[in-house]
Coordinates of C-alpha atoms and ligand atoms in Angstrom, one line a residue:
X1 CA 8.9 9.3 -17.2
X2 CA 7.2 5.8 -16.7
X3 CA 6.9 4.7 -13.3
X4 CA 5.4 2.2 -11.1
X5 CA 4.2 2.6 -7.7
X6 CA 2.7 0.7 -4.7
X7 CA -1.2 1.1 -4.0
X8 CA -2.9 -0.2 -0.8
X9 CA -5.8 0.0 0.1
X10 CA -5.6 0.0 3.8
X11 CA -8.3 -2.0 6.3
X12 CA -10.5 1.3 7.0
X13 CA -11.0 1.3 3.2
X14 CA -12.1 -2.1 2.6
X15 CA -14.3 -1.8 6.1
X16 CA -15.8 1.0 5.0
X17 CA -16.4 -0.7 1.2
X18 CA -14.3 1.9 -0.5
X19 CA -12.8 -0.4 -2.7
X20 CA -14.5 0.4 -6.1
X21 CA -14.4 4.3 -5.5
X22 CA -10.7 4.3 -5.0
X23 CA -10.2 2.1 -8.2
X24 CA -12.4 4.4 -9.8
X25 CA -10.5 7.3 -8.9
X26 CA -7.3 6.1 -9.5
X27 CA -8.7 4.7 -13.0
X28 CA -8.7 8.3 -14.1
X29 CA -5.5 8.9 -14.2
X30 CA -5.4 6.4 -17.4
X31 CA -2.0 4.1 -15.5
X32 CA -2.4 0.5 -15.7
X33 CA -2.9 -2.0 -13.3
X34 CA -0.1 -4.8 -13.7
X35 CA -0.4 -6.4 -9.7
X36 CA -3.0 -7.0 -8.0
X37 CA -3.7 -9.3 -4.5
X38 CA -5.8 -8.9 -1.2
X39 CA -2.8 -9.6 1.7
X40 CA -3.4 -10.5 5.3
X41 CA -0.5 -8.2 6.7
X42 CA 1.6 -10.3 9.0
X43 CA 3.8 -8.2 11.5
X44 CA 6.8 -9.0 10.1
X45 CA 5.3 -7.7 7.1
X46 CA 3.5 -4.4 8.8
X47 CA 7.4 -3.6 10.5
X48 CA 9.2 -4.3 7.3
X49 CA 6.8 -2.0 5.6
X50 CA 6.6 1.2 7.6
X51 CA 10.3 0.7 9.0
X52 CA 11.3 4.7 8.7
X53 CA 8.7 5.3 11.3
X54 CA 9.8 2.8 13.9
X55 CA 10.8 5.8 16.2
X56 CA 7.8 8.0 16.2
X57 CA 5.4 7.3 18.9
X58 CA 2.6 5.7 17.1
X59 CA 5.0 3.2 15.6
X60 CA 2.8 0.3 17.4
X61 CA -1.0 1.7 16.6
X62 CA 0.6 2.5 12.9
X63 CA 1.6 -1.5 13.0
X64 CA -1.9 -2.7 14.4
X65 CA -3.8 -0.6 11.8
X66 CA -2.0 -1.5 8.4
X67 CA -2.4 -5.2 10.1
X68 CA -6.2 -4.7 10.7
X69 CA -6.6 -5.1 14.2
X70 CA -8.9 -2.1 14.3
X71 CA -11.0 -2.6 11.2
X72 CA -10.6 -5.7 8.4
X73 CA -7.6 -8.0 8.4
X74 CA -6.8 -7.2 5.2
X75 CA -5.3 -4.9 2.8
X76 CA -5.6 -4.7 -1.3
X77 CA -2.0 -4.3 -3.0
X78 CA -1.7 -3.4 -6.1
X79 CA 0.8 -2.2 -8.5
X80 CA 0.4 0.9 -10.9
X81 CA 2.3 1.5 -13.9
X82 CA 2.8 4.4 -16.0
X83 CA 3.7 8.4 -17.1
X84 CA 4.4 9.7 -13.9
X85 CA 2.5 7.0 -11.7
X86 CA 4.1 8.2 -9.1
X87 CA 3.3 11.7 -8.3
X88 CA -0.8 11.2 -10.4
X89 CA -1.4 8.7 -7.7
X90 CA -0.2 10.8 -4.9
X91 CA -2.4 14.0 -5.8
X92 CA -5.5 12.1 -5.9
X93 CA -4.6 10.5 -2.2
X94 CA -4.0 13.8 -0.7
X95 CA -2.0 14.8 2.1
X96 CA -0.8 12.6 4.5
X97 CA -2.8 14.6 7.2
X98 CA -6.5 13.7 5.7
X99 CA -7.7 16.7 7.6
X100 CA -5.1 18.9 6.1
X101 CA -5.5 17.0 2.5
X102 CA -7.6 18.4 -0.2
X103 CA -11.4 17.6 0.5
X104 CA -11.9 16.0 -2.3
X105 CA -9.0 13.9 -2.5
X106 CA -9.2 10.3 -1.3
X107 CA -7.5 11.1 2.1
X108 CA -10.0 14.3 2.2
X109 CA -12.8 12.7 1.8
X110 CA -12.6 9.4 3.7
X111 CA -9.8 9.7 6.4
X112 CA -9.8 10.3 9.9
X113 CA -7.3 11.0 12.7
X114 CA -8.1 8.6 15.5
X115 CA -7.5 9.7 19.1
X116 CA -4.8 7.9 19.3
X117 CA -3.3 10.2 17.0
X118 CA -3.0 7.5 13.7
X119 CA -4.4 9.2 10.5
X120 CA -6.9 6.9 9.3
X121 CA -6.0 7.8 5.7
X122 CA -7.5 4.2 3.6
X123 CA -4.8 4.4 1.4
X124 CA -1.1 4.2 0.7
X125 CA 1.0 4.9 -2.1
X126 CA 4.7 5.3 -2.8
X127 CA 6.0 8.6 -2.7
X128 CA 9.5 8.4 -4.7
X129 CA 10.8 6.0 -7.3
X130 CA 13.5 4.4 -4.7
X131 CA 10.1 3.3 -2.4
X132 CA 8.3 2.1 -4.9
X133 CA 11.1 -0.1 -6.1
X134 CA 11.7 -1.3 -2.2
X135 CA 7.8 -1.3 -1.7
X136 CA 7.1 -3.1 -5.2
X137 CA 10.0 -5.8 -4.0
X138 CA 8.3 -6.0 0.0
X139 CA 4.8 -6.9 -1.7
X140 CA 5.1 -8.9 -4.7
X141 CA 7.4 -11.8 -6.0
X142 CA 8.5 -11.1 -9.8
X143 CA 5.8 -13.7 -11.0
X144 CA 2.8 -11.6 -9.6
X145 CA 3.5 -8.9 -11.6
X146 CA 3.0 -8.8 -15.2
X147 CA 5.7 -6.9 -16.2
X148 CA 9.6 -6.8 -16.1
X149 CA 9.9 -3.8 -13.6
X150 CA 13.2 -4.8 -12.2
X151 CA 15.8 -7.7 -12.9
X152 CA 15.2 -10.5 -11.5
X153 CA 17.2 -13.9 -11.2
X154 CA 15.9 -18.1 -10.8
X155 CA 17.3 -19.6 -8.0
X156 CA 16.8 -23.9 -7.1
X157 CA 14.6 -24.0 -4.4
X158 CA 13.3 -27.3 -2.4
X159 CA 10.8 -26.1 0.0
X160 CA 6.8 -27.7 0.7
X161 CA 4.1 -25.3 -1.3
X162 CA 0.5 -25.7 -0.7
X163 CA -1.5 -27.3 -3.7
X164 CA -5.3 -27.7 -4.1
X165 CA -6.3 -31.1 -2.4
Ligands
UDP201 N1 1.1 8.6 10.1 C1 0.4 9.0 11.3 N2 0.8 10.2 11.9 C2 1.8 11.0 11.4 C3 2.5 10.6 10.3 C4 2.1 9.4 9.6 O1 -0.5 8.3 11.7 O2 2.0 12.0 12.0 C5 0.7 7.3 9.5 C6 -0.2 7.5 8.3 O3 -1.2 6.5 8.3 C7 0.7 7.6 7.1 C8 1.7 6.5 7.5 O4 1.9 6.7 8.9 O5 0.0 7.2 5.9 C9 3.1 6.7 6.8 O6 3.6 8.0 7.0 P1 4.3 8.8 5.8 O7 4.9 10.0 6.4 O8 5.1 7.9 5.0 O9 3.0 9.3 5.0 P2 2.4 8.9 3.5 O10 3.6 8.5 2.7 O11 1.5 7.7 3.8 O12 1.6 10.0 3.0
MG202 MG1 5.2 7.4 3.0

């Protein structure tokens, strides 16, 4: 089954320049690359994104992390598309636990757990189809993407944009 599914690259990975190596990786798997930005995580954004884990204890590390506040403020999104995106992308990250995840998965090889308690774990990616389609939605209007993944509607809108000056 073709799927898509949300990538990030979380701020340990891009501090600790793992960018290329986990495109690389992921590059194996043969799925295709139809989104891609680098995102300065606002809150409301960090909250909205990890909102099934607003109860566990770490909640507010978990929020500082994904917004940078311990390594880079920023995070690369991107969107992968393909013959089951979904589950290729997840083996390669590993378990969630990167000291419990495979060594040489992604997690394995470059996450940490901090003494806080927050796994370190420089990437995410979606873990069902109904996430990645509420993920997918959280990270990217329908004109970032290049492909019609879900319907979408135009709607009259009158607000200021930025331009180049
Ligand atoms: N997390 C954590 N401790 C835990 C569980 C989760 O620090 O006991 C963090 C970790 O960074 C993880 C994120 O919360 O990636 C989201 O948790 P989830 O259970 O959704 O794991 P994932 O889907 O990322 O494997
Ligand atoms: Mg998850």
């Amino acid at each position: 089954m073709e799927q898509q599914a949300l990538v990030l690259i979380k701020p340990d990975g891009l501090k600790k320049s793992l960018t290329g190596n986990i495109l690389t990786r992921l590059s194996e798997t043969k799925l295709e690359i139809v989104a891609s930005k680098i995102v300065r995580v606002s809150r409301e954004l960090a909250m909205e994104h990890y909102c099934h884990m607003k109860d566990m204890p770490f909640f507010e590390d978990l929020i500082k992390y994904i917004m940078g506040e311990y390594h880079k403020k920023k995070v690369m999104a991107l969107v992968y598309w393909g013959e089951e995106a979904i589950e290729k992308i997840r083996a390669l990250c590993g378990k969630t636990n990167p000291e419990e995840a495979d060594s040489v998965s992604i997690r394995g090889s470059y996450g940490r757990i901090t003494t806080k308690g927050v796994y370190e774990n420089v990437i995410h990616a979606s873990s069902n189809p109904s996430e990645a389609e509420r993920e997918i939605k959280l990270w990217f209007s329908p004109d970032e993407i290049i492909m019609d993944l879900y319907p979408k509607k135009e709607i009259e809108e009158m607000r200021k944009v930025r331009v180049w000056a």
